[in-house]
Amino acid sequence: MGKALMIAEYGRLRVEPNPVVGAVVLDRRGEWTSWGFHPYWGGPHAEVEALRRAGARARGGTLIVTLEPCAHAEKKTPPCVPAVVASGVKRVVVGARDPNPATTGRAARALRAAGIEYRSGVLAERCRASIARYAEHVGRRRPWTIAKWATSLDGRIADADGASRWVSGKRAREIVRLIRSRCDAVIVGRGTVEADDPSLTTERGGPRATPPIRVVFDSRLRTPTSARLVATARETPTLFVAVRGAPAKRRRALESAGALVLDVRAGKDRRVDVVAAFRALHRLGVRRAMLEAGGTLQAACLRAGVVDQVTTFVAPVVLGGGGPTPFDGVGWPIADAPRLEHVRISAVGKDAMIEGYWPRGVGSA
Ligand SMILES: NC(=O)c1ccc[n+]([C@@H]2O[C@H](COP(=O)([O-])OP(=O)(O)OC[C@H]3O[C@@H](n4cnc5c(N)ncnc54)[C@H](OP(=O)(O)O)[C@@H]3O)[C@@H](O)[C@H]2O)c1
């Protein structure tokens, strides 16, 4: 189980809102035979991967998995329990029970009914700790949200005159397109559309049959129909989130260009209420979202507590001159400043990529 827990970590920051899961298979003599982990959101499950690799060597053997195998079908991949039964293993050893009420306890019943010995609770505390953020997110009616931004060495997301379209290099942008293709939605604010006119494209050949929906927070629907996101709305779904009572004329203009419009209540600042908007996106089936806004919407989302994970790029360039920063107007004294958890730092091309979970308790939704 210790080995399975280590292997599970390879999926961290890639699988959320799913839990990280690791699995190993022992053959009938108890020899370590194969391993698997849940690699990314929408990707294969750990136990199915481990059993696939083991093939016939799993017969009469033991499957060890950090989390109870799933038995419910309301998700992207088929349930794992039938694959476990078909593999011919004699014993299943599980770390933590699944806190998701749709599946909890079902694997034990189904596997025992199939004549498989089932034991749960091995290294339970460590297994539960490995899925703590998942357990907290189950039942929350908003998407798991990854805030993404790129800065210069001096912390600017754009140059002072707003002419920069990209701060990071080519490799970083490829990674961003790949992450987008593993999300249900990519969110920007009206300011980013106005400044950069992005198309928010994804990596071709990604794991999804359909690209993520492109979402623009635009309280009064002021985005011009000439914007790329609107001009391509018939090919790639594009949704504008506005406040109730936004001008009907603007709504008609965007809708007749092929865009969708969703209205939610206004917040105190008379802009889109962030929490209401994220709940509405969840109702529309958005489970994992990438927030690629400028400093204004990014700050509003952090304050509203709807950010779970951060993916940033730091480019070896200095912009100076008072250019904008990722969170306009938000500040903390160093002792209370949010620090990412489960931090991972990697080099991508000439940029640094820094990722982690946004700490709990900063914001509250
Ligand atoms: N380097 C990077 O990673 C990166 C990424 C994105 C953007 N940028 C840069 O950021 C700059 C644009 O910054 P920005 O701050 O104007 O863009 P933004 O945060 O994407 O958009 C801000 C706009 O979103 C709308 N909005 C709707 N609901 C909101 C809410 N509840 N709270 C706050 N805003 C809400 C507001 O317009 P309404 O009031 O009309 O609704 C607001 O003006 C550009 O220079 C761009 O290049 C850089």
Coordinates of C-alpha atoms and ligand atoms in Angstrom, one line a residue:
M1 CA 0.0 0.0 0.0
G2 CA 2.9 2.3 0.7
K3 CA 4.1 1.7 -2.9
A4 CA 0.6 2.4 -4.2
L5 CA 0.5 5.6 -2.3
M6 CA 3.7 6.8 -3.8
I7 CA 2.6 5.9 -7.3
A8 CA -0.7 7.8 -6.7
E9 CA 1.2 11.0 -6.4
Y10 CA 2.1 11.0 -10.1
G11 CA -1.4 12.1 -10.8
R12 CA -1.5 15.0 -8.3
L13 CA -2.4 18.4 -9.9
R14 CA -3.6 16.6 -13.0
V15 CA -6.7 14.6 -11.9
E16 CA -8.6 17.0 -9.7
P17 CA -11.5 17.2 -8.9
N18 CA -10.9 13.4 -9.0
P19 CA -8.8 11.9 -6.2
V20 CA -5.2 10.7 -6.8
V21 CA -5.2 6.9 -6.8
G22 CA -2.4 4.4 -7.1
A23 CA -2.6 0.6 -7.5
V24 CA -0.3 -2.4 -7.6
V25 CA -0.9 -6.0 -8.5
L26 CA 0.7 -9.0 -6.9
D27 CA 0.7 -12.3 -8.7
R28 CA -0.5 -15.5 -7.1
R29 CA 2.9 -16.0 -5.4
G30 CA 2.7 -12.5 -4.0
E31 CA 5.4 -11.0 -6.3
W32 CA 5.0 -7.4 -7.4
T33 CA 3.8 -7.6 -11.0
S34 CA 2.4 -4.2 -12.2
W35 CA 1.3 -0.8 -11.2
G36 CA -1.0 2.0 -12.3
F37 CA -2.2 5.5 -11.3
H38 CA -4.9 7.8 -12.4
P39 CA -2.9 10.1 -14.7
Y40 CA -5.3 13.0 -15.6
W41 CA -8.9 14.1 -15.4
G42 CA -10.9 11.9 -17.7
G43 CA -8.0 9.4 -18.0
P44 CA -8.0 5.7 -17.1
H45 CA -8.3 4.7 -13.4
A46 CA -5.4 3.3 -11.5
E47 CA -6.7 -0.2 -10.8
V48 CA -7.8 -0.7 -14.4
E49 CA -4.3 0.4 -15.6
A50 CA -2.5 -1.9 -13.2
L51 CA -4.7 -4.8 -14.1
R52 CA -4.3 -4.1 -17.8
R53 CA -0.5 -4.2 -17.4
A54 CA -0.7 -7.4 -15.3
G55 CA -2.8 -9.2 -17.9
A56 CA -3.0 -12.9 -17.2
R57 CA -0.5 -12.6 -14.3
A58 CA -3.3 -11.0 -12.2
R59 CA -5.3 -14.3 -12.1
G60 CA -5.3 -15.6 -8.6
G61 CA -3.3 -12.6 -7.4
T62 CA -4.0 -9.5 -5.3
L63 CA -5.0 -6.0 -6.3
I64 CA -3.8 -3.3 -3.8
V65 CA -5.4 0.1 -4.3
T66 CA -5.4 3.3 -2.3
L67 CA -9.1 4.1 -2.8
E68 CA -12.1 1.9 -3.0
P69 CA -12.7 1.0 -6.7
C70 CA -15.6 2.9 -8.2
A71 CA -18.9 1.2 -8.9
H72 CA -21.0 4.0 -10.3
A73 CA -21.4 5.0 -13.9
E74 CA -22.2 8.7 -13.6
K75 CA -18.8 9.8 -14.9
K76 CA -16.5 9.9 -17.9
T77 CA -14.9 6.4 -17.5
P78 CA -16.8 3.1 -17.0
P79 CA -16.9 1.7 -13.4
C80 CA -13.9 -0.3 -12.3
V81 CA -15.6 -3.1 -10.3
P82 CA -16.5 -5.2 -13.5
A83 CA -12.8 -4.9 -14.7
V84 CA -11.6 -6.1 -11.3
V85 CA -13.9 -9.1 -11.4
A86 CA -12.9 -9.9 -15.0
S87 CA -9.2 -9.8 -14.1
G88 CA -9.5 -12.9 -12.0
V89 CA -7.8 -11.5 -8.9
K90 CA -8.5 -13.5 -5.7
R91 CA -8.1 -10.6 -3.2
V92 CA -8.6 -6.9 -3.2
V93 CA -6.9 -4.7 -0.5
V94 CA -8.1 -1.1 -0.2
G95 CA -6.8 1.9 1.7
A96 CA -9.6 4.5 2.0
R97 CA -13.4 4.3 1.4
D98 CA -14.7 6.6 -1.2
P99 CA -16.4 9.6 0.4
N100 CA -18.6 10.0 -2.7
P101 CA -22.1 8.8 -1.6
A102 CA -22.7 7.6 -5.2
T103 CA -20.1 4.8 -4.8
T104 CA -19.1 4.4 -1.1
G105 CA -19.4 0.7 0.1
R106 CA -20.6 -0.6 -3.2
A107 CA -17.3 -2.1 -4.3
A108 CA -17.1 -4.2 -1.2
R109 CA -20.6 -5.7 -1.7
A110 CA -20.1 -6.3 -5.5
L111 CA -16.6 -7.8 -5.2
R112 CA -17.6 -10.1 -2.2
A113 CA -20.7 -11.2 -4.2
A114 CA -18.3 -12.2 -7.0
G115 CA -16.3 -14.4 -4.6
I116 CA -13.4 -12.0 -4.1
E117 CA -11.8 -11.5 -0.7
Y118 CA -12.1 -7.8 0.2
R119 CA -10.2 -6.0 2.9
S120 CA -10.4 -2.2 3.5
G121 CA -8.6 0.2 5.8
V122 CA -5.0 -0.7 5.2
L123 CA -2.8 2.5 5.9
A124 CA -6.2 4.1 6.0
E125 CA -5.1 7.4 7.6
R126 CA -2.4 8.0 4.9
C127 CA -4.7 7.0 2.1
R128 CA -7.4 9.4 3.5
A129 CA -4.9 12.2 3.8
S130 CA -3.9 11.7 0.1
I131 CA -7.4 12.4 -1.0
A132 CA -8.3 15.1 1.5
R133 CA -8.9 17.9 -1.1
Y134 CA -11.1 15.5 -3.1
A135 CA -13.1 14.6 0.0
E136 CA -13.7 18.3 0.7
H137 CA -14.8 19.0 -2.8
V138 CA -17.4 16.2 -3.1
G139 CA -20.8 17.8 -2.7
R140 CA -19.6 21.3 -3.4
R141 CA -21.7 22.6 -6.2
R142 CA -19.0 24.4 -8.1
P143 CA -16.3 23.4 -10.5
W144 CA -12.7 22.5 -9.4
T145 CA -11.0 25.7 -10.6
I146 CA -7.4 26.1 -11.7
A147 CA -6.2 29.7 -11.9
K148 CA -3.6 30.1 -14.5
W149 CA -1.4 33.1 -15.2
A150 CA 2.0 33.9 -16.6
T151 CA 4.2 36.7 -15.2
S152 CA 7.5 38.3 -15.9
L153 CA 10.4 38.1 -13.4
D154 CA 9.0 41.2 -11.8
G155 CA 5.5 39.8 -11.4
R156 CA 3.7 41.6 -14.3
I157 CA 1.0 39.8 -16.4
A158 CA 1.3 42.3 -19.2
D159 CA 3.5 45.2 -20.3
A160 CA 2.6 48.7 -19.2
D161 CA 1.0 49.7 -22.4
G162 CA -1.0 46.5 -22.8
A163 CA 0.6 45.5 -26.1
S164 CA 1.9 42.1 -24.9
R165 CA -0.2 39.2 -25.9
W166 CA 1.9 36.5 -24.3
V167 CA 4.4 36.7 -21.5
S168 CA 5.5 33.1 -21.5
G169 CA 7.2 31.1 -24.2
K170 CA 6.0 28.6 -26.8
R171 CA 6.4 25.4 -24.7
A172 CA 4.5 27.0 -21.8
R173 CA 1.7 27.9 -24.2
E174 CA 1.6 24.3 -25.5
I175 CA 1.2 23.1 -21.9
V176 CA -1.6 25.6 -21.4
R177 CA -3.4 24.3 -24.4
L178 CA -3.1 20.7 -23.2
I179 CA -4.5 21.7 -19.7
R180 CA -7.4 23.4 -21.4
S181 CA -8.2 20.3 -23.4
R182 CA -8.5 18.5 -20.1
C183 CA -11.0 21.0 -18.7
D184 CA -14.7 21.4 -19.2
A185 CA -14.5 25.2 -19.4
V186 CA -11.9 28.0 -19.9
I187 CA -12.9 31.3 -18.2
V188 CA -11.8 34.8 -19.0
G189 CA -13.1 38.3 -18.1
R190 CA -14.2 40.9 -20.6
G191 CA -10.9 42.8 -20.0
T192 CA -8.8 40.0 -21.4
V193 CA -11.0 39.6 -24.4
E194 CA -10.7 43.3 -25.1
A195 CA -6.9 43.5 -24.5
D196 CA -5.8 40.2 -26.2
D197 CA -8.7 39.0 -28.4
P198 CA -7.8 35.4 -27.5
S199 CA -9.2 32.3 -29.2
L200 CA -8.5 30.0 -26.2
T201 CA -7.6 27.0 -28.4
T202 CA -6.8 23.6 -27.1
E203 CA -4.3 20.9 -28.0
R204 CA -5.5 18.8 -31.0
G205 CA -5.8 15.2 -30.3
G206 CA -6.4 15.7 -26.6
P207 CA -8.4 13.2 -24.6
R208 CA -11.8 14.9 -25.1
A209 CA -14.2 14.4 -27.9
T210 CA -15.3 18.1 -27.6
P211 CA -13.3 21.2 -26.7
P212 CA -14.1 23.0 -23.4
I213 CA -16.7 25.7 -23.5
R214 CA -15.1 29.2 -23.6
V215 CA -16.7 31.4 -20.9
V216 CA -16.5 35.2 -20.7
F217 CA -17.6 37.1 -17.6
D218 CA -19.1 40.2 -19.1
S219 CA -21.6 41.8 -16.8
R220 CA -23.3 44.0 -19.4
L221 CA -22.4 42.1 -22.5
R222 CA -20.2 44.8 -23.9
T223 CA -17.9 42.4 -25.8
P224 CA -18.0 43.4 -29.5
T225 CA -19.3 40.7 -32.0
S226 CA -16.0 41.2 -33.9
A227 CA -14.1 39.5 -31.0
R228 CA -12.5 36.2 -32.1
L229 CA -14.4 34.3 -29.4
V230 CA -17.7 35.5 -30.9
A231 CA -16.6 35.2 -34.5
T232 CA -15.8 31.5 -33.9
A233 CA -18.7 30.8 -31.5
R234 CA -20.5 28.5 -34.1
E235 CA -17.4 26.2 -34.2
T236 CA -16.5 26.2 -30.5
P237 CA -19.1 26.8 -27.8
T238 CA -18.8 30.2 -26.2
L239 CA -20.8 31.3 -23.2
F240 CA -21.2 34.9 -21.9
V241 CA -22.0 35.2 -18.2
A242 CA -23.9 38.5 -17.6
V243 CA -26.0 40.0 -14.9
R244 CA -29.8 39.9 -15.0
G245 CA -31.1 42.9 -16.9
A246 CA -28.1 43.2 -19.2
P247 CA -29.1 45.0 -22.4
A248 CA -31.4 42.8 -24.5
K249 CA -30.0 44.3 -27.7
R250 CA -26.5 43.2 -26.8
R251 CA -27.8 39.8 -25.9
R252 CA -29.5 39.4 -29.2
A253 CA -26.4 40.5 -31.1
L254 CA -24.2 37.9 -29.3
E255 CA -26.8 35.2 -29.6
S256 CA -27.3 35.8 -33.3
A257 CA -23.6 35.4 -33.8
G258 CA -23.9 31.9 -32.2
A259 CA -22.8 32.6 -28.6
L260 CA -24.7 31.5 -25.6
V261 CA -25.7 33.9 -22.8
L262 CA -26.3 33.0 -19.2
D263 CA -27.5 35.5 -16.7
V264 CA -26.9 35.4 -13.0
R265 CA -27.6 37.8 -10.1
A266 CA -25.3 40.8 -9.7
G267 CA -22.9 41.1 -6.7
K268 CA -22.5 44.2 -4.5
D269 CA -20.3 45.8 -7.2
R270 CA -23.1 45.3 -9.8
R271 CA -20.9 42.9 -11.7
V272 CA -21.5 39.2 -12.2
D273 CA -21.8 37.5 -8.7
V274 CA -18.8 35.1 -8.9
V275 CA -20.2 32.4 -6.6
A276 CA -23.6 32.4 -8.4
A277 CA -21.8 32.1 -11.7
F278 CA -19.7 29.2 -10.7
R279 CA -22.7 27.4 -9.3
A280 CA -24.5 28.0 -12.6
L281 CA -21.6 26.6 -14.5
H282 CA -21.6 23.5 -12.3
R283 CA -25.4 23.1 -13.1
L284 CA -24.4 23.1 -16.8
G285 CA -22.0 20.2 -16.1
V286 CA -18.7 22.1 -15.7
R287 CA -16.6 20.0 -13.2
R288 CA -13.1 21.2 -14.0
A289 CA -12.4 24.8 -15.1
M290 CA -9.4 26.8 -16.0
L291 CA -9.5 30.5 -15.1
E292 CA -7.3 32.5 -17.4
A293 CA -8.5 36.0 -16.5
G294 CA -6.5 39.2 -15.9
G295 CA -6.0 40.7 -12.5
T296 CA -9.6 42.0 -12.0
L297 CA -11.6 38.8 -12.4
Q298 CA -8.8 36.7 -10.9
A299 CA -8.8 38.8 -7.7
A300 CA -12.7 38.6 -7.5
C301 CA -12.5 34.8 -7.9
L302 CA -9.8 34.5 -5.2
R303 CA -11.8 36.7 -2.8
A304 CA -15.0 34.7 -3.5
G305 CA -13.1 31.4 -2.6
V306 CA -13.7 29.6 -5.9
V307 CA -10.1 28.9 -6.7
D308 CA -8.7 25.4 -5.9
Q309 CA -5.4 25.1 -7.8
V310 CA -2.9 27.4 -9.3
T311 CA -0.7 26.9 -12.4
T312 CA 1.7 29.8 -13.1
F313 CA 4.6 30.4 -15.4
V314 CA 7.4 32.8 -14.7
A315 CA 9.3 34.0 -17.8
P316 CA 12.9 35.3 -17.6
V317 CA 12.0 38.8 -18.7
V318 CA 11.6 42.0 -16.8
L319 CA 8.7 44.3 -17.9
G320 CA 8.7 47.1 -15.2
G321 CA 6.8 50.3 -15.8
G322 CA 3.8 49.5 -13.6
G323 CA 2.2 46.8 -15.7
P324 CA -0.7 44.8 -14.2
T325 CA -0.2 42.0 -11.7
P326 CA -2.2 38.7 -11.3
F327 CA -4.5 40.0 -8.5
D328 CA -5.3 43.7 -8.6
G329 CA -5.9 45.2 -5.2
V330 CA -5.5 42.0 -3.1
G331 CA -2.9 41.9 -0.4
W332 CA -1.8 40.0 2.7
P333 CA 0.9 40.5 5.3
I334 CA 3.7 37.9 4.8
A335 CA 2.7 35.9 7.9
D336 CA -0.8 35.4 6.6
A337 CA -0.1 35.3 2.9
P338 CA -1.5 32.2 1.1
R339 CA 1.2 29.6 0.3
L340 CA 0.5 26.9 -2.2
E341 CA 0.4 23.3 -1.0
H342 CA 1.7 20.3 -2.9
V343 CA 4.0 22.6 -4.8
R344 CA 5.6 21.3 -8.0
I345 CA 8.2 23.4 -9.9
S346 CA 9.4 22.4 -13.4
A347 CA 11.3 24.0 -16.3
V348 CA 9.3 24.4 -19.5
G349 CA 11.4 25.8 -22.3
K350 CA 12.9 28.9 -20.8
D351 CA 10.2 29.4 -18.3
A352 CA 9.5 28.1 -14.8
M353 CA 6.2 26.4 -14.1
I354 CA 5.0 26.6 -10.5
E355 CA 1.9 24.7 -9.5
G356 CA 0.1 23.8 -6.3
Y357 CA -3.2 23.7 -4.5
W358 CA -4.5 27.1 -3.3
P359 CA -4.6 26.9 0.5
R360 CA -7.9 26.2 2.2
G361 CA -9.5 28.9 4.3
V362 CA -8.6 31.7 1.9
G363 CA -12.1 32.6 0.6
S364 CA -15.1 30.4 1.6
A365 CA -17.2 29.0 -1.3
Ligands
LIG1 N1 -0.2 36.9 -18.4 C1 -1.4 36.3 -18.2 O1 -1.4 35.2 -17.7 C2 -2.7 37.0 -18.5 C3 -3.9 36.3 -18.5 C4 -5.0 37.0 -18.8 C5 -5.0 38.4 -19.0 N2 -3.8 39.0 -19.0 C6 -3.7 40.5 -19.2 O2 -4.6 41.1 -18.3 C7 -5.0 42.3 -18.9 C8 -6.6 42.4 -18.7 O3 -6.8 42.5 -17.4 P1 -8.3 42.7 -16.8 O4 -8.2 42.7 -15.3 O5 -8.9 43.8 -17.5 O6 -9.0 41.4 -17.4 P2 -10.1 40.3 -16.8 O7 -9.9 40.2 -15.3 O8 -10.0 39.1 -17.6 O9 -11.5 41.0 -17.0 C9 -12.0 42.0 -16.2 C10 -13.4 42.2 -16.5 O10 -14.2 41.1 -16.2 C11 -15.5 41.5 -16.0 N3 -16.2 40.9 -14.8 C12 -17.4 40.3 -14.8 N4 -17.7 39.9 -13.5 C13 -16.7 40.3 -12.7 C14 -16.5 40.3 -11.3 N5 -17.4 39.7 -10.5 N6 -15.4 40.8 -10.8 C15 -14.4 41.4 -11.6 N7 -14.6 41.5 -13.0 C16 -15.7 41.0 -13.5 C17 -15.5 43.1 -15.7 O11 -16.0 43.7 -16.8 P3 -17.6 44.2 -16.7 O12 -17.6 45.1 -15.5 O13 -17.9 44.8 -17.9 O14 -18.3 42.9 -16.5 C18 -14.0 43.3 -15.7 O15 -13.6 44.6 -16.2 C19 -4.6 42.3 -20.3 O16 -3.5 43.2 -20.4 C20 -4.2 40.9 -20.5 O17 -3.1 40.8 -21.5 C21 -2.6 38.4 -18.7

